[in-house]
Amino acid sequence: MKSVRGKRFLRYAGLLMMGSALVGWAALPALAQEGSPDASTTPVGILFRWLNFILVIGALAYLIIKFGGPYFRGNAESIARSIADAAERRAAAERELQAATEKLAGVAREIQEEHRTAERESAADQERIRALAKTEAERIGQAARAEINAAERAGAQELRAIAAKLATDRAAVLIRTRMNAAAESALFNSFVGELERAAS
């Protein structure tokens, strides 16, 4: 479907360029007359400006349709993959945190059973077991939280980088478009000035 549309667009653009070339060829004698008024205000000059405008807009539309769509689709897919990867990393870290919480609950139960079955053991042994369980749970919890934070930061940085690149690319396209219009206007004014000098 896209290739048919693109071929049709190219066919129309080619016909438009051929038509503008024929009109230009036919208008050469009128433009070459001495003592003619300002070329840009004549009907042929206005026609040329409109044809030039249509050609530039047509070329820009073709380039945007041809290259813009796949480029933005690729960036959207890259962003979606980054988000999915970050979500998977976050889910894995949350699973680790859940496992650590379950381990902590299991350790607490184990301590209670130890307490019931081993009342003869000293208070120092009970404190040592509690301290080890708490340290292990804190270490696992800190590691899980660090993994979650790292995954979130990585995803956010990647999204910022992609957004900055998209904004920079869009700004470059806008600047090129504006400079092309300004350069075209300056060139046209210079051409008209040369025609006036040649006519006088």
Short mmCIF file of C-alpha atoms in Angstrom, two decimals:
data_model
loop_
_atom_site.label_atom_id
_atom_site.label_comp_id
_atom_site.label_asym_id
_atom_site.label_seq_id
_atom_site.Cartn_x
_atom_site.Cartn_y
_atom_site.Cartn_z
CA MET A 1 0.00 0.00 0.00
CA LYS A 2 2.80 2.40 0.91
CA SER A 3 4.79 1.63 -2.25
CA VAL A 4 1.69 2.25 -4.41
CA ARG A 5 1.13 5.57 -2.66
CA GLY A 6 4.82 6.46 -3.04
CA LYS A 7 4.82 5.58 -6.77
CA ARG A 8 1.66 7.60 -7.30
CA PHE A 9 3.23 10.56 -5.45
CA LEU A 10 6.42 10.29 -7.54
CA ARG A 11 4.37 10.14 -10.74
CA TYR A 12 2.44 13.29 -9.78
CA ALA A 13 5.64 15.06 -8.71
CA GLY A 14 7.28 14.15 -12.04
CA LEU A 15 4.27 15.45 -13.99
CA LEU A 16 4.31 18.64 -11.93
CA MET A 17 8.02 19.19 -12.61
CA MET A 18 7.56 18.53 -16.34
CA GLY A 19 4.65 20.97 -16.41
CA SER A 20 6.64 23.64 -14.60
CA ALA A 21 9.55 23.12 -17.04
CA LEU A 22 7.19 23.56 -20.01
CA VAL A 23 5.67 26.69 -18.51
CA GLY A 24 9.14 28.03 -17.81
CA TRP A 25 10.29 27.32 -21.36
CA ALA A 26 7.18 28.99 -22.75
CA ALA A 27 7.67 32.00 -20.46
CA LEU A 28 11.31 32.65 -21.38
CA PRO A 29 10.48 35.05 -24.23
CA ALA A 30 8.16 37.03 -21.95
CA LEU A 31 10.82 37.28 -19.26
CA ALA A 32 13.52 38.25 -21.76
CA GLN A 33 11.67 41.34 -23.03
CA GLU A 34 13.44 44.58 -22.32
CA GLY A 35 11.67 47.16 -20.27
CA SER A 36 9.36 44.63 -18.67
CA PRO A 37 8.05 45.38 -15.18
CA ASP A 38 9.30 43.58 -12.07
CA ALA A 39 9.42 39.88 -13.00
CA SER A 40 8.14 38.74 -9.65
CA THR A 41 4.86 40.66 -10.02
CA THR A 42 4.04 39.41 -13.50
CA PRO A 43 1.63 36.51 -13.84
CA VAL A 44 4.49 34.30 -15.03
CA GLY A 45 6.61 35.29 -12.02
CA ILE A 46 3.75 34.57 -9.65
CA LEU A 47 3.17 31.25 -11.41
CA PHE A 48 6.85 30.40 -11.01
CA ARG A 49 6.75 31.24 -7.32
CA TRP A 50 3.72 29.02 -6.79
CA LEU A 51 5.24 26.18 -8.79
CA ASN A 52 8.48 26.49 -6.83
CA PHE A 53 6.53 26.50 -3.58
CA ILE A 54 4.55 23.41 -4.61
CA LEU A 55 7.73 21.59 -5.65
CA VAL A 56 9.51 22.36 -2.38
CA ILE A 57 6.50 21.38 -0.27
CA GLY A 58 6.02 18.21 -2.36
CA ALA A 59 9.68 17.22 -1.93
CA LEU A 60 9.53 17.88 1.81
CA ALA A 61 6.32 15.87 2.14
CA TYR A 62 7.86 13.00 0.22
CA LEU A 63 10.98 13.00 2.40
CA ILE A 64 8.94 13.12 5.58
CA ILE A 65 6.68 10.29 4.42
CA LYS A 66 9.57 8.21 3.10
CA PHE A 67 12.05 8.58 5.96
CA GLY A 68 10.14 10.05 8.90
CA GLY A 69 7.70 7.20 9.46
CA PRO A 70 10.26 4.37 9.76
CA TYR A 71 12.57 6.56 11.83
CA PHE A 72 9.92 7.45 14.39
CA ARG A 73 8.57 3.88 14.44
CA GLY A 74 12.09 2.63 15.15
CA ASN A 75 12.50 5.12 18.00
CA ALA A 76 9.10 4.19 19.43
CA GLU A 77 10.03 0.51 19.32
CA SER A 78 13.37 1.26 21.00
CA ILE A 79 11.61 3.20 23.75
CA ALA A 80 9.07 0.39 24.20
CA ARG A 81 11.90 -2.15 24.46
CA SER A 82 13.69 0.02 27.02
CA ILE A 83 10.53 0.32 29.09
CA ALA A 84 9.90 -3.43 28.86
CA ASP A 85 13.49 -4.18 29.90
CA ALA A 86 13.24 -1.80 32.83
CA ALA A 87 9.92 -3.38 33.86
CA GLU A 88 11.47 -6.85 33.70
CA ARG A 89 14.44 -5.74 35.80
CA ARG A 90 12.12 -4.11 38.29
CA ALA A 91 9.95 -7.23 38.49
CA ALA A 92 13.05 -9.37 39.06
CA ALA A 93 14.25 -7.06 41.81
CA GLU A 94 10.79 -7.09 43.42
CA ARG A 95 10.81 -10.90 43.31
CA GLU A 96 14.18 -10.89 45.05
CA LEU A 97 12.83 -8.49 47.64
CA GLN A 98 9.78 -10.72 48.15
CA ALA A 99 12.06 -13.75 48.55
CA ALA A 100 14.14 -11.83 51.05
CA THR A 101 10.99 -10.88 52.98
CA GLU A 102 9.88 -14.50 53.00
CA LYS A 103 13.34 -15.54 54.15
CA LEU A 104 13.13 -12.99 56.92
CA ALA A 105 9.74 -14.37 57.96
CA GLY A 106 11.19 -17.89 57.82
CA VAL A 107 14.17 -16.85 59.90
CA ALA A 108 11.88 -15.29 62.50
CA ARG A 109 9.91 -18.56 62.74
CA GLU A 110 13.13 -20.51 62.97
CA ILE A 111 14.29 -18.32 65.82
CA GLN A 112 11.05 -18.92 67.69
CA GLU A 113 11.36 -22.69 67.20
CA GLU A 114 14.96 -22.56 68.32
CA HIS A 115 13.88 -20.64 71.37
CA ARG A 116 11.23 -23.22 72.25
CA THR A 117 13.38 -26.28 71.62
CA ALA A 118 16.64 -24.93 73.02
CA GLU A 119 15.83 -23.01 76.18
CA ARG A 120 19.00 -24.44 77.61
CA GLU A 121 21.17 -22.53 75.13
CA SER A 122 22.63 -19.28 76.27
CA ALA A 123 21.21 -15.85 75.55
CA ALA A 124 24.36 -14.99 73.58
CA ASP A 125 23.61 -17.70 70.97
CA GLN A 126 20.06 -16.40 70.52
CA GLU A 127 21.30 -12.84 69.98
CA ARG A 128 23.91 -14.03 67.48
CA ILE A 129 21.29 -15.88 65.39
CA ARG A 130 18.96 -12.86 65.40
CA ALA A 131 21.78 -10.54 64.43
CA LEU A 132 22.87 -12.79 61.55
CA ALA A 133 19.31 -13.09 60.24
CA LYS A 134 18.75 -9.36 60.46
CA THR A 135 22.05 -8.57 58.74
CA GLU A 136 21.34 -11.06 55.95
CA ALA A 137 17.83 -9.72 55.44
CA GLU A 138 19.10 -6.12 55.39
CA ARG A 139 21.84 -7.04 52.93
CA ILE A 140 19.41 -8.79 50.60
CA GLY A 141 16.87 -5.96 50.97
CA GLN A 142 19.53 -3.34 50.22
CA ALA A 143 20.73 -5.28 47.19
CA ALA A 144 17.17 -5.61 45.89
CA ARG A 145 16.45 -1.90 46.45
CA ALA A 146 19.73 -0.97 44.76
CA GLU A 147 18.83 -3.13 41.76
CA ILE A 148 15.37 -1.53 41.53
CA ASN A 149 16.84 1.98 41.75
CA ALA A 150 19.53 1.20 39.17
CA ALA A 151 16.95 -0.22 36.76
CA GLU A 152 14.72 2.84 37.17
CA ARG A 153 17.65 5.24 36.70
CA ALA A 154 18.88 3.39 33.61
CA GLY A 155 15.42 3.41 32.07
CA ALA A 156 14.89 7.10 32.85
CA GLN A 157 18.32 8.04 31.44
CA GLU A 158 17.70 6.11 28.28
CA LEU A 159 14.29 7.73 27.86
CA ARG A 160 15.83 11.18 28.43
CA ALA A 161 18.55 10.46 25.87
CA ILE A 162 16.02 9.29 23.28
CA ALA A 163 13.75 12.28 23.93
CA ALA A 164 16.74 14.67 23.65
CA LYS A 165 17.81 13.05 20.36
CA LEU A 166 14.26 13.30 18.96
CA ALA A 167 14.02 16.96 19.99
CA THR A 168 17.46 17.73 18.47
CA ASP A 169 16.60 15.97 15.21
CA ARG A 170 13.26 17.79 14.98
CA ALA A 171 14.96 21.15 15.67
CA ALA A 172 17.56 20.44 12.95
CA VAL A 173 14.79 19.69 10.45
CA LEU A 174 12.98 22.91 11.38
CA ILE A 175 16.16 24.98 11.05
CA ARG A 176 16.97 23.42 7.67
CA THR A 177 13.44 24.15 6.49
CA ARG A 178 13.60 27.79 7.56
CA MET A 179 17.05 28.33 6.11
CA ASN A 180 15.96 26.82 2.80
CA ALA A 181 13.07 29.26 2.57
CA ALA A 182 15.33 32.22 3.44
CA ALA A 183 18.01 31.14 0.97
CA GLU A 184 15.38 30.65 -1.71
CA SER A 185 13.99 34.13 -1.11
CA ALA A 186 17.47 35.72 -1.24
CA LEU A 187 18.32 33.86 -4.45
CA PHE A 188 15.05 34.91 -6.07
CA ASN A 189 15.56 38.57 -5.07
CA SER A 190 19.13 38.46 -6.43
CA PHE A 191 17.89 36.97 -9.71
CA VAL A 192 15.25 39.69 -10.04
CA GLY A 193 17.85 42.39 -9.32
CA GLU A 194 20.13 41.01 -12.03
CA LEU A 195 17.25 41.00 -14.49
CA GLU A 196 16.50 44.63 -13.66
CA ARG A 197 20.15 45.61 -14.13
CA ALA A 198 20.31 43.72 -17.43
CA ALA A 199 17.10 45.36 -18.62
CA SER A 200 18.31 48.89 -17.91
#
